[in-house]
């Protein structure tokens, strides 16, 4: 399993987490897998960054968590978006769209 | 929103600590689940379980690191470190039980003593009285500047003059100067009981701004002599006797045979004058118009409320002028009167204040010594921990972390000491309330005062923080290599540390000396009081008050007949060897019947300057009963009657002053003033201490058959234990009049001991403080010398290896201790000479700078400090030079 490493831009991890949680609640491992899949196996989030980020975002009230049972009946901590998390996601998505378009334009300019 | 975020951020660490355990478990579970899931995925994709696990852990990276970052997100780091510091701090305290015990005890004592004493001071001296604008309230008396008697009571007529002629008072009221003699006998409710009471002008409560708890106070028309007799009672009486029932209002009480209707109840905090349970209007209660019109009936004081802006000095000078004018109008030949105006609060607290100030000052000194001792202990320990701190620094402990840890330890120490302190304060206040002299007003209301406790705690905290941090600050500048080697020599900061410790011990010894000298003076003063020649024999002497205040004894013949028969009955009790009746038994306070006199042959102008005599009306067996030696002449006999020439007995000191070298028997004196009878001296008795223990006055005795001044006390000399006679005597009284209360039964030795209560209380407390200070100071000097010995072990080893004698080594070390001690003693002596002057009002028969006590205490302190030095010095010489050289 070889992955080309792509460094995440500062601040984008939170946005990716929010985006992956937009479809429903999931635990940490799921989030890693989901981001991996959604990015066509390009982005591999480090656990070392993911968990502190999750806890930080929960402290800020963007997401909330509860303990539930995983598909194979293990106790797992599930995260889901809060109202303000959803709003944050919208804002960041808009910002990101503008930023990435802008960056692409700059990079494609001759 | 932003504010909300800030608050949340600030609260985060606290919340985190709250949820700490739960969160820790969550984090562990979450990480474990994640790793498990990876492992399962790996197994599913065909890896062996062991391989899967390895791969998972590799992928996950450092768990500890991730968890730490997760905690950080939760704001858990700070709090966790705090918990760690606290744990370490506790461990350090447990590891050095000796140090911890001394430190906790020291801080606890300092905080406890100060909280207790200042709580008392606060409750007694500082708390406002239940009066409105108490600063504007004053008490005024008359004075007779020429007759060396500073205070004189007012007559009602004079009070009225003062009231009408002054311009400084908004309102004035009057009441007797003492509660003595105004008590009532409450009848018709079972056993007759004596109730302390006072009489006041109707506006008394209004003037003080005191509202009743129930009912009303007095109405202006109740100042009239013919108005209905009414009474206001105290909260205590209401509660204890009438169960706090509201029906009390309107009830008529039988007071000494006359009916008084209860109109009001005062609240609990209203205790003025101290110990009084009933107030009645002056006019109707006396029932005798002469009391209000006779200018000779002086028994009152004036209480005034100054107009806003008026000062005590203005009142003083105006009343002075009024009193002067009136006395010139009334008695142009006498020396003119003046007035004495005192703020009411000062009047109430007067006698209590110096002692409480002294004890507060002593408590502060103890707290200072405690701080010095703490500083010393912490510094000494810091040097011991020097190496530990260096090691920790070398291992990478940051300076802030080190400081934080030392800070935590210091705080821990101070807080734990504070806990001991507050426990001690509660306990001490309970004891103070029990053993404190009963005439300290409001002592019963004392509770631990929170702000006082906090102040003491803060001082202890600051001390332990400053001196606890010193090592961390010093160490962070130290060259680690040097410090770790240690054996190679002393680090630079240490010499400074030693000098500081010496200074601290000098200060400690100086403070201790001051306390010891103060205690020594009080002890000497107390011994002087105890050894005062009373003039009477207090052993096997029973006294009690038999108050004939019911109307049927108003006739003086009835009164005399009653006492004549009572004495016969009491003397017939087996074992009662003599019984007598007198006006006022000894040591009831500085009140009594004064007598100003003129010696035959003395001009009236000269006689003006004679001192007032203490006057007693007595029955024939009086001197035998009291055990007062009759130095010359004869006692009174029943044959001295209104039909025979008037006779008196005087005290020996008066005889010696007015008839030096002559026989006073047969000489004549008379009451100062025109038209008074000449009185022939028939006897001379040893002077006795009547009003107060610490003052000798001259006495004059009148036969009860020739005077009408009251006689209220029965004294009985017994062959055996006097307490055993109380029942029999009560029985005899009841046989004569069952409505007559026998109250205030005390043995004379009990009375003497009670009047020593206040000086004993002061002496014991100050003595206790001084003893504590002495212990703390010896611990301090012992600690410093022990430490310096341990530092110089190598040096001592070298000296001994080079042939120094043990005595040389002892001398070397003791000299260090003694220099420190003597410096401390010298400074202390100067301080004591300055400070003990302030306590001279509390001393009797000893000078505030008594050289014997000063030198004795210095010697005592020097000897104790010598012992404290000698023990470690002696130990130093036991050191084997070879070990000493290898030491460290």
Coordinates of N, CA, C and O in Angstrom, one line a residue, chain B residues 129-131 267-276 279 441-442:
Chain B
X129 N -21.5 49.7 68.4 CA -22.5 49.4 69.4 C -23.8 49.6 68.7 O -23.9 50.2 67.7
X130 N -24.9 49.0 69.4 CA -26.2 49.2 68.7 C -26.8 50.6 69.0 O -27.9 50.8 69.4
X131 N -26.0 51.6 68.7 CA -26.4 53.0 68.9 C -26.3 53.7 67.6 O -25.4 53.4 66.8
X267 N -33.7 44.5 72.0 CA -33.1 43.4 71.3 C -31.9 42.9 72.0 O -31.3 43.6 72.9
X268 N -31.4 41.7 71.7 CA -30.3 41.0 72.4 C -29.1 41.9 72.4 O -28.4 41.9 73.4
X269 N -28.7 42.6 71.3 CA -27.5 43.3 71.2 C -27.4 44.5 72.1 O -26.4 45.1 72.3
X270 N -28.6 44.9 72.6 CA -28.6 46.1 73.4 C -28.3 45.7 74.9 O -29.1 45.2 75.6
X271 N -27.1 45.9 75.3 CA -26.6 45.5 76.6 C -25.9 46.7 77.2 O -24.7 46.7 77.5
X272 N -26.7 47.8 77.5 CA -26.1 49.0 78.1 C -27.0 49.5 79.1 O -28.2 49.8 78.8
X273 N -26.6 49.7 80.4 CA -25.2 49.4 80.8 C -25.1 47.8 80.9 O -26.1 47.1 81.0
X274 N -23.8 47.4 80.8 CA -23.5 46.0 80.7 C -24.2 45.2 81.8 O -24.0 45.5 83.0
X275 N -24.9 44.1 81.5 CA -25.5 43.2 82.5 C -26.8 43.6 83.0 O -27.4 43.0 83.9
X276 N -27.4 44.7 82.5 CA -28.7 45.2 83.1 C -29.8 44.4 82.3 O -29.8 44.2 81.1
X279 N -35.0 48.3 82.5 CA -34.8 49.8 82.5 C -36.2 50.4 83.0 O -37.2 49.9 82.5
X441 N -16.9 43.8 78.0 CA -18.2 43.9 77.3 C -18.2 43.1 76.0 O -17.1 43.1 75.3
X442 N -19.2 42.4 75.7 CA -19.5 41.7 74.4 C -18.5 40.6 74.2 O -18.4 40.1 73.0

